[in-house]
Amino acid sequence: MKKVLKKVAGVLLIGVMAMGMLSGCGAKNRETGNKSNTGNTQVTDGVNESGKIIEINFPTSWVGVSSSTEWFNNRLKAFNEQYSDKYKVVVEEIAGDQAYVDKLKVLYSSKSLPDVISAGGYNLIDSMRDQLIDLTSFVDQEWKDSVSEVCWDVNSRDGNIYGIPYSRQVIGYFYNKDLFEKAGIKEPAKTWDEFFEQCDKLLAEGITPVSMDTADSGWLTSLLLGAMIASNDEGEKFMNTSLPKNYNTQEFIDAAGMIQKLFQKYTTQDAIGGKYENGASNFFMEQTAIIANGPWMVSDFYDTFMVEEGFADKIGTAMFPGDVMYNSGKIGFNIAAKSEEQLKASLEFVKFMTSADSQQKMLEMTGDIPADVNVTSDNIYPLINEVVENGNHAARNINDFQSLWYANVVDEISIQYPLLAQGQITPEEFATALTKAAEKN
């Protein structure tokens, strides 16, 4: 999930809420594996009851300009203080979601995955499950009941839990109300035909309609693609299907055709080959009128290092045409610890990072929507509440591609999007390319 640009802390943190509960901690003995710890590291010190330091290896992309950096550093410091007599957390900093995933693929191939993983919503469970711990026995009923069912669904396979949720996806799109008004547009489009009509009105006023990208799985573009696919019952079903292998469906091909049209007429020149940051910057600079993304982006609308004062007042929220919203669980924390004591330490770390208190702070500091249905806050931006409200009233609810599609298919998108955009392949050939990638699994 793309939420790369850093926010300025401007919200208050409020009361501590009860943590989720862990039940029995029995597990078979596992041999200790070697850990790969290259790159920058950040260490928190601690000693357990026996005087032996237990290290928890945790690589993360929540560094630098990631909008989760502030939240993660806050939680890491709090964990350090609470468990200073037991554990040492070794943090490997890997900037960028794709670089993070690529590093984990290398570690997986050498059977040296770190103790704890959180891949920013990317689905690594299906490609790495044989090296991940089945966490089912460690989650008691009280903990399970406190978390939205859609979050457990995406983190489970064959009835077993392989990921501990901490957030869920609620995604629509944002639009610039001033630019819409200039083009004579009164409200967001109800259908995709109307959406393209509005794009023409924006172009007529010299306004580029939509922020798009192709690099790093084309997050902005793929959100639009998924929403287009979900315009009917079959498409909605497809967008909620885990690990689809056939993309040669009419819904997918039609959506790919609309994406090709957007690339060729309604987006910026830097969209082809561009990253998320390019699309976000164009929206912040009011060079585009529309951007698809989640509520974590809202804090950036108030950050005067990125936007002009008062920018947030110009922004509206919308469902995708057809009242479609991404409203689903997100892949959470996975554990690949290789010894009994590392497993115990890793469980404590994951429990802390996914606690109600941590989720509340996440909501306030990043705009991510908590997995825990009981976690709320009055100290968040109104636009975030608008996005959540849109999700609550959506007619069609779908999951995002990074959580459900094979990892190699997600990689293939960045190869095929530029070809589609430049007319070197047809929508049908685009669908076939992704199908061939999926069939390799």
Coordinates of C-alpha atoms in Angstrom, one line a residue:
M1 CA 0.0 0.0 0.0
K2 CA 1.4 3.4 -1.0
K3 CA 1.6 6.0 1.7
V4 CA 5.0 7.2 1.1
L5 CA 5.0 10.9 1.8
K6 CA 5.8 12.0 5.4
K7 CA 3.3 13.9 7.5
V8 CA 3.9 16.6 10.1
A9 CA 2.8 15.6 13.6
G10 CA -0.3 17.7 14.2
V11 CA -2.6 15.5 16.2
L12 CA -2.9 14.6 19.8
L13 CA -2.4 11.1 21.1
I14 CA -5.1 10.0 23.6
G15 CA -5.8 7.3 26.2
V16 CA -4.4 3.8 26.2
M17 CA -6.8 1.0 25.3
A18 CA -6.7 -2.6 26.2
M19 CA -4.3 -4.8 24.2
G20 CA -5.4 -7.9 22.3
M21 CA -4.9 -11.1 24.3
L22 CA -2.7 -14.0 23.4
S23 CA -3.6 -17.5 24.5
G24 CA -1.4 -20.6 24.9
C25 CA 2.2 -20.2 23.7
G26 CA 3.1 -23.8 23.0
A27 CA 5.0 -24.6 19.9
K28 CA 7.3 -27.3 18.6
N29 CA 11.0 -26.6 19.0
R30 CA 12.7 -25.1 16.0
E31 CA 16.3 -25.0 15.2
T32 CA 17.9 -21.5 15.3
G33 CA 18.5 -20.1 11.8
N34 CA 21.0 -17.6 10.7
K35 CA 19.8 -14.1 10.3
S36 CA 20.7 -11.7 7.5
N37 CA 21.1 -8.2 8.9
T38 CA 22.6 -6.0 6.2
G39 CA 21.9 -2.3 5.8
N40 CA 21.2 0.3 8.4
T41 CA 20.1 -1.0 11.8
Q42 CA 18.5 0.5 14.8
V43 CA 18.9 -1.4 18.1
T44 CA 16.8 -1.3 21.3
D45 CA 18.6 -3.0 24.3
G46 CA 17.1 -5.4 26.8
V47 CA 17.9 -8.5 28.9
N48 CA 15.5 -11.3 29.8
E49 CA 15.1 -13.0 33.2
S50 CA 18.0 -15.3 32.6
G51 CA 20.3 -12.5 31.6
K52 CA 20.4 -13.6 28.0
I53 CA 19.6 -11.0 25.3
I54 CA 16.9 -12.2 22.9
E55 CA 17.1 -10.4 19.6
I56 CA 14.0 -9.8 17.4
N57 CA 15.0 -9.2 13.8
F58 CA 12.6 -6.8 12.0
P59 CA 13.3 -5.2 8.6
T60 CA 11.0 -2.4 7.7
S61 CA 10.2 0.1 5.0
W62 CA 8.7 2.4 7.7
V63 CA 11.7 4.7 7.4
G64 CA 12.6 8.1 5.8
V65 CA 9.7 9.7 4.0
S66 CA 7.2 6.8 4.7
S67 CA 4.1 8.2 6.4
S68 CA 4.4 5.4 8.9
T69 CA 7.9 6.3 10.1
E70 CA 6.7 8.6 12.9
W71 CA 4.2 6.0 14.2
F72 CA 6.7 3.2 14.0
N73 CA 9.4 5.1 15.8
N74 CA 6.9 6.0 18.5
R75 CA 5.9 2.4 19.0
L76 CA 9.4 1.1 18.9
K77 CA 10.4 3.5 21.6
A78 CA 7.4 2.5 23.7
F79 CA 8.2 -1.2 23.2
N80 CA 11.8 -0.6 24.2
E81 CA 10.8 1.1 27.4
Q82 CA 8.2 -1.6 28.3
Y83 CA 10.4 -4.6 27.6
S84 CA 13.8 -3.2 28.3
D85 CA 14.6 -6.1 30.7
K86 CA 13.9 -8.8 28.1
Y87 CA 14.4 -8.0 24.4
K88 CA 16.6 -6.4 21.8
V89 CA 14.9 -5.3 18.5
V90 CA 17.2 -5.1 15.5
V91 CA 15.6 -3.0 12.8
E92 CA 16.9 -3.1 9.3
E93 CA 15.9 0.0 7.3
I94 CA 14.9 -0.7 3.7
A95 CA 13.4 2.4 1.9
G96 CA 10.5 1.6 -0.4
D97 CA 7.9 -1.1 -0.4
Q98 CA 9.2 -2.8 -3.5
A99 CA 12.8 -2.8 -2.3
Y100 CA 11.5 -4.4 1.0
V101 CA 9.6 -7.1 -0.9
D102 CA 12.6 -7.8 -3.1
K103 CA 14.9 -8.2 -0.1
L104 CA 12.5 -10.6 1.6
K105 CA 12.4 -12.7 -1.6
V106 CA 16.2 -13.1 -1.4
L107 CA 16.0 -14.0 2.3
Y108 CA 13.3 -16.5 1.6
S109 CA 15.3 -18.2 -1.1
S110 CA 18.1 -18.7 1.4
K111 CA 15.7 -19.8 4.1
S112 CA 16.8 -16.9 6.3
L113 CA 13.6 -14.8 6.7
P114 CA 13.7 -12.5 9.7
D115 CA 11.7 -13.1 12.9
V116 CA 9.0 -10.6 12.1
I117 CA 7.7 -9.3 8.7
S118 CA 5.3 -6.6 7.8
A119 CA 5.2 -6.0 4.1
G120 CA 2.9 -3.0 3.8
G121 CA -0.1 -4.9 2.5
Y122 CA 1.8 -7.0 0.0
N123 CA 0.7 -10.7 0.0
L124 CA 3.7 -12.8 0.9
I125 CA 1.8 -15.4 2.8
D126 CA 1.1 -17.6 -0.3
S127 CA 4.6 -17.4 -1.7
M128 CA 6.4 -17.8 1.7
R129 CA 3.9 -19.8 3.8
D130 CA 6.2 -22.8 4.3
Q131 CA 8.6 -20.6 6.3
L132 CA 5.9 -18.6 8.3
I133 CA 4.6 -19.7 11.7
D134 CA 1.0 -20.8 11.9
L135 CA -0.3 -18.4 14.6
T136 CA -3.8 -19.8 15.0
S137 CA -3.2 -21.3 18.5
F138 CA -1.8 -18.0 19.8
V139 CA -5.0 -16.0 19.1
D140 CA -7.7 -16.4 21.6
Q141 CA -11.4 -15.7 21.0
E142 CA -11.5 -12.3 22.6
W143 CA -8.7 -11.1 20.4
K144 CA -10.3 -12.6 17.3
D145 CA -13.7 -11.0 18.1
S146 CA -12.2 -7.6 18.5
V147 CA -10.9 -7.5 14.9
S148 CA -12.9 -7.0 11.7
E149 CA -13.6 -10.4 10.1
V150 CA -12.4 -9.2 6.7
C151 CA -9.0 -8.7 8.3
W152 CA -8.7 -12.3 9.5
D153 CA -10.0 -13.5 6.1
V154 CA -7.1 -12.0 4.2
N155 CA -4.5 -13.1 6.8
S156 CA -5.7 -16.8 6.9
R157 CA -5.2 -19.7 4.7
D158 CA -7.2 -23.0 5.0
G159 CA -8.6 -21.8 8.3
N160 CA -5.2 -21.1 9.8
I161 CA -3.9 -17.6 10.7
Y162 CA -0.5 -16.6 9.2
G163 CA -0.8 -12.8 9.7
I164 CA -1.9 -10.6 12.7
P165 CA -3.9 -7.7 11.4
Y166 CA -3.4 -4.1 12.5
S167 CA -5.2 -2.1 9.8
R168 CA -7.7 -2.4 7.0
Q169 CA -8.1 -0.8 3.6
V170 CA -10.8 1.8 3.0
I171 CA -9.9 3.5 -0.3
G172 CA -11.8 5.7 -2.8
Y173 CA -10.5 8.8 -4.5
F174 CA -9.8 12.5 -3.7
Y175 CA -10.6 15.4 -6.0
N176 CA -9.8 19.1 -6.0
K177 CA -13.1 20.9 -5.6
D178 CA -11.8 24.2 -7.0
L179 CA -10.6 22.5 -10.2
F180 CA -13.9 20.7 -10.5
E181 CA -15.8 24.0 -10.1
K182 CA -13.6 25.6 -12.7
A183 CA -14.6 22.9 -15.1
G184 CA -18.3 23.2 -14.2
I185 CA -18.4 19.8 -12.3
K186 CA -20.8 19.8 -9.4
E187 CA -20.2 16.4 -7.9
P188 CA -18.2 13.2 -8.5
A189 CA -19.3 10.9 -11.3
K190 CA -21.8 8.2 -10.7
T191 CA -20.8 6.1 -13.7
W192 CA -17.6 5.6 -15.6
D193 CA -19.1 7.2 -18.7
E194 CA -19.8 10.2 -16.6
F195 CA -16.3 10.0 -15.2
F196 CA -14.8 10.3 -18.7
E197 CA -17.2 13.1 -19.5
Q198 CA -15.8 15.0 -16.5
C199 CA -12.3 14.3 -17.7
D200 CA -13.1 16.0 -21.0
K201 CA -14.5 19.0 -19.1
L202 CA -11.3 19.3 -17.1
L203 CA -9.2 19.0 -20.2
A204 CA -11.3 21.8 -21.9
E205 CA -10.2 24.1 -19.0
G206 CA -6.5 23.1 -19.4
I207 CA -6.6 20.8 -16.3
T208 CA -5.0 17.4 -16.4
P209 CA -7.7 15.1 -14.9
V210 CA -5.9 12.1 -13.2
S211 CA -2.7 11.2 -11.4
M212 CA -1.3 7.9 -12.6
D213 CA 1.9 5.8 -12.4
T214 CA 3.4 2.6 -13.7
A215 CA 6.4 1.9 -11.4
D216 CA 6.4 -0.2 -8.2
S217 CA 3.2 -2.0 -9.3
G218 CA 1.5 1.2 -10.4
W219 CA -0.4 1.7 -7.2
L220 CA -2.5 4.7 -8.3
T221 CA -3.3 3.2 -11.7
S222 CA -4.1 -0.2 -10.3
L223 CA -6.6 1.3 -7.8
L224 CA -8.5 2.7 -10.8
L225 CA -8.2 -0.6 -12.7
G226 CA -9.6 -2.6 -9.8
A227 CA -12.5 -0.2 -9.3
M228 CA -13.3 -0.3 -13.0
I229 CA -13.2 -4.1 -13.0
A230 CA -15.7 -4.2 -10.1
S231 CA -18.4 -2.3 -12.0
N232 CA -20.6 -5.5 -12.1
D233 CA -21.2 -8.6 -10.1
E234 CA -18.6 -10.7 -11.9
G235 CA -16.0 -8.0 -11.6
E236 CA -16.7 -7.5 -7.9
K237 CA -16.3 -11.2 -7.4
F238 CA -13.0 -11.2 -9.3
M239 CA -11.6 -8.4 -7.2
N240 CA -12.4 -10.4 -4.1
T241 CA -10.8 -13.6 -5.4
S242 CA -7.6 -14.8 -3.8
L243 CA -4.8 -15.6 -6.3
P244 CA -6.7 -15.5 -9.6
K245 CA -5.0 -17.1 -12.5
N246 CA -7.2 -16.0 -15.4
Y247 CA -7.3 -12.4 -16.3
N248 CA -8.8 -13.0 -19.7
T249 CA -12.3 -11.9 -18.7
Q250 CA -14.5 -9.3 -20.3
E251 CA -14.5 -7.2 -17.1
F252 CA -10.8 -7.1 -16.9
I253 CA -10.2 -6.4 -20.6
D254 CA -12.8 -3.6 -20.6
A255 CA -11.1 -2.1 -17.5
A256 CA -7.7 -2.3 -19.2
G257 CA -9.1 -0.5 -22.2
M258 CA -10.3 2.3 -20.0
I259 CA -6.9 2.5 -18.3
Q260 CA -5.2 2.7 -21.7
K261 CA -7.5 5.6 -22.6
L262 CA -6.6 7.4 -19.3
F263 CA -2.9 7.0 -20.0
Q264 CA -3.2 8.2 -23.6
K265 CA -5.4 11.3 -23.0
Y266 CA -6.1 12.1 -19.4
T267 CA -2.9 12.0 -17.3
T268 CA 0.5 13.6 -17.0
Q269 CA 3.5 12.9 -19.2
D270 CA 5.5 11.6 -16.3
A271 CA 2.9 8.9 -15.5
I272 CA 4.5 6.4 -17.8
G273 CA 7.6 5.1 -15.9
G274 CA 6.6 7.3 -13.0
K275 CA 6.3 6.3 -9.4
Y276 CA 3.6 7.1 -6.8
E277 CA 5.5 10.1 -5.6
N278 CA 5.2 11.7 -9.1
G279 CA 1.4 11.3 -9.1
A280 CA 1.1 12.5 -5.5
S281 CA 3.3 15.6 -6.2
N282 CA 1.2 16.5 -9.3
F283 CA -2.0 16.4 -7.2
F284 CA -0.4 18.4 -4.4
M285 CA 0.7 21.1 -6.9
E286 CA -2.8 21.1 -8.4
Q287 CA -1.5 19.9 -11.7
T288 CA -4.1 17.1 -11.6
A289 CA -7.7 17.1 -10.2
I290 CA -8.1 13.5 -9.1
I291 CA -6.0 10.9 -7.3
A292 CA -7.0 7.4 -6.0
N293 CA -5.6 6.7 -2.6
G294 CA -6.5 5.9 1.0
P295 CA -7.1 8.0 4.1
W296 CA -3.4 7.9 5.2
M297 CA -2.8 10.5 2.5
V298 CA -5.1 13.1 4.3
S299 CA -2.4 14.2 6.7
D300 CA -0.3 15.3 3.7
F301 CA -3.1 17.7 2.6
Y302 CA -2.3 19.7 5.8
D303 CA 1.5 19.6 5.5
T304 CA 2.7 23.0 4.4
F305 CA 6.0 21.5 3.4
M306 CA 4.2 19.7 0.6
V307 CA 1.1 21.9 -0.2
E308 CA 0.0 25.5 0.1
E309 CA -1.8 26.7 3.2
G310 CA -5.5 25.8 3.0
F311 CA -5.0 23.0 0.4
A312 CA -7.0 20.6 2.5
D313 CA -10.1 22.8 2.3
K314 CA -10.1 22.3 -1.5
I315 CA -10.2 18.5 -1.3
G316 CA -13.3 16.3 -1.5
T317 CA -13.7 12.6 -1.1
A318 CA -15.6 10.2 -3.4
M319 CA -16.5 6.6 -4.0
F320 CA -15.5 5.2 -7.4
P321 CA -18.2 5.2 -10.0
G322 CA -20.8 2.6 -9.3
D323 CA -20.4 3.2 -5.6
V324 CA -17.3 1.0 -5.4
M325 CA -14.9 1.2 -2.5
Y326 CA -11.9 -0.7 -1.4
N327 CA -13.1 -1.9 2.0
S328 CA -11.1 -5.0 3.1
G329 CA -8.6 -6.5 5.4
K330 CA -4.9 -5.9 4.9
I331 CA -2.0 -8.3 5.3
G332 CA -0.6 -7.8 8.8
F333 CA 2.5 -9.0 10.7
N334 CA 4.0 -12.4 9.9
I335 CA 6.4 -14.3 12.1
A336 CA 9.2 -16.6 10.8
A337 CA 11.1 -17.1 14.0
K338 CA 13.2 -20.3 14.1
S339 CA 13.6 -21.0 17.8
E340 CA 11.2 -21.2 20.8
E341 CA 12.6 -18.1 22.5
Q342 CA 12.6 -16.1 19.3
L343 CA 9.0 -17.1 18.7
K344 CA 8.0 -16.0 22.2
A345 CA 9.8 -12.7 21.8
S346 CA 8.4 -12.1 18.3
L347 CA 4.8 -12.8 19.6
E348 CA 5.3 -10.1 22.3
F349 CA 6.5 -7.6 19.7
V350 CA 3.7 -8.4 17.3
K351 CA 1.1 -8.3 20.1
F352 CA 2.4 -4.8 21.1
M353 CA 2.5 -3.5 17.5
T354 CA -1.1 -4.6 16.9
S355 CA -2.5 -3.6 20.3
A356 CA -5.5 -1.3 20.5
D357 CA -3.2 1.4 21.8
S358 CA -0.9 1.1 18.8
Q359 CA -3.8 1.0 16.4
Q360 CA -5.3 4.1 17.9
K361 CA -2.0 6.0 17.5
M362 CA -1.7 4.6 14.0
L363 CA -5.2 6.1 13.2
E364 CA -4.2 9.5 14.6
M365 CA -0.7 9.6 13.2
T366 CA -1.1 8.0 9.8
G367 CA -4.8 7.9 9.0
D368 CA -4.7 4.1 8.6
I369 CA -8.0 2.5 9.6
P370 CA -7.6 0.1 12.6
A371 CA -8.4 -3.6 12.2
D372 CA -9.8 -3.5 15.7
V373 CA -13.5 -2.5 15.3
N374 CA -13.5 -0.9 18.8
V375 CA -10.7 1.6 18.1
T376 CA -11.8 5.1 17.3
S377 CA -10.5 8.6 17.9
D378 CA -11.9 12.2 17.9
N379 CA -8.4 13.5 17.1
I380 CA -8.3 12.8 13.4
Y381 CA -8.9 14.9 10.3
P382 CA -12.5 15.2 9.1
L383 CA -11.6 14.0 5.6
I384 CA -10.6 10.6 7.1
N385 CA -14.0 10.2 8.6
E386 CA -15.5 11.0 5.2
V387 CA -13.5 8.2 3.6
V388 CA -14.6 5.7 6.2
E389 CA -18.2 6.9 5.8
N390 CA -18.0 6.3 2.1
G391 CA -16.8 2.8 2.8
N392 CA -19.7 2.2 5.1
H393 CA -22.2 3.2 2.3
A394 CA -20.5 1.5 -0.7
A395 CA -22.7 -0.7 -2.9
R396 CA -19.6 -2.8 -3.9
N397 CA -16.7 -3.6 -1.6
I398 CA -13.5 -5.0 -3.0
N399 CA -10.0 -5.9 -1.9
D400 CA -6.8 -4.5 -3.4
F401 CA -4.6 -6.3 -5.9
Q402 CA -1.4 -6.3 -3.7
S403 CA -3.2 -8.3 -1.1
L404 CA -4.8 -10.9 -3.4
W405 CA -2.7 -11.4 -6.5
Y406 CA 0.4 -13.5 -6.9
A407 CA 3.5 -11.4 -6.2
N408 CA 5.0 -12.1 -9.6
V409 CA 1.7 -10.8 -11.2
V410 CA 2.0 -7.6 -9.2
D411 CA 5.6 -7.3 -10.5
E412 CA 4.5 -7.9 -14.1
I413 CA 2.1 -5.0 -13.9
S414 CA 4.9 -2.5 -14.0
I415 CA 6.4 -4.2 -17.1
Q416 CA 3.1 -4.2 -19.0
Y417 CA 1.6 -0.8 -18.0
P418 CA 4.0 1.2 -20.1
L419 CA 3.4 -1.1 -23.1
L420 CA -0.4 -0.7 -22.7
A421 CA -0.1 3.1 -22.2
Q422 CA 2.0 3.5 -25.4
G423 CA -0.3 1.3 -27.5
Q424 CA 2.4 -1.4 -28.0
I425 CA 0.0 -4.0 -26.6
T426 CA -3.8 -4.3 -26.6
P427 CA -6.0 -4.6 -23.5
E428 CA -6.4 -8.3 -24.5
E429 CA -2.6 -8.8 -24.6
F430 CA -2.3 -7.0 -21.3
A431 CA -4.7 -9.5 -19.7
T432 CA -2.9 -12.4 -21.4
A433 CA 0.5 -11.3 -20.0
L434 CA -0.9 -11.2 -16.4
T435 CA -2.5 -14.6 -17.0
K436 CA 0.8 -16.1 -18.1
A437 CA 2.5 -14.7 -15.1
A438 CA -0.1 -16.1 -12.8
E439 CA 0.1 -19.6 -14.4
K440 CA 3.8 -19.8 -13.4
N441 CA 2.8 -20.3 -9.8

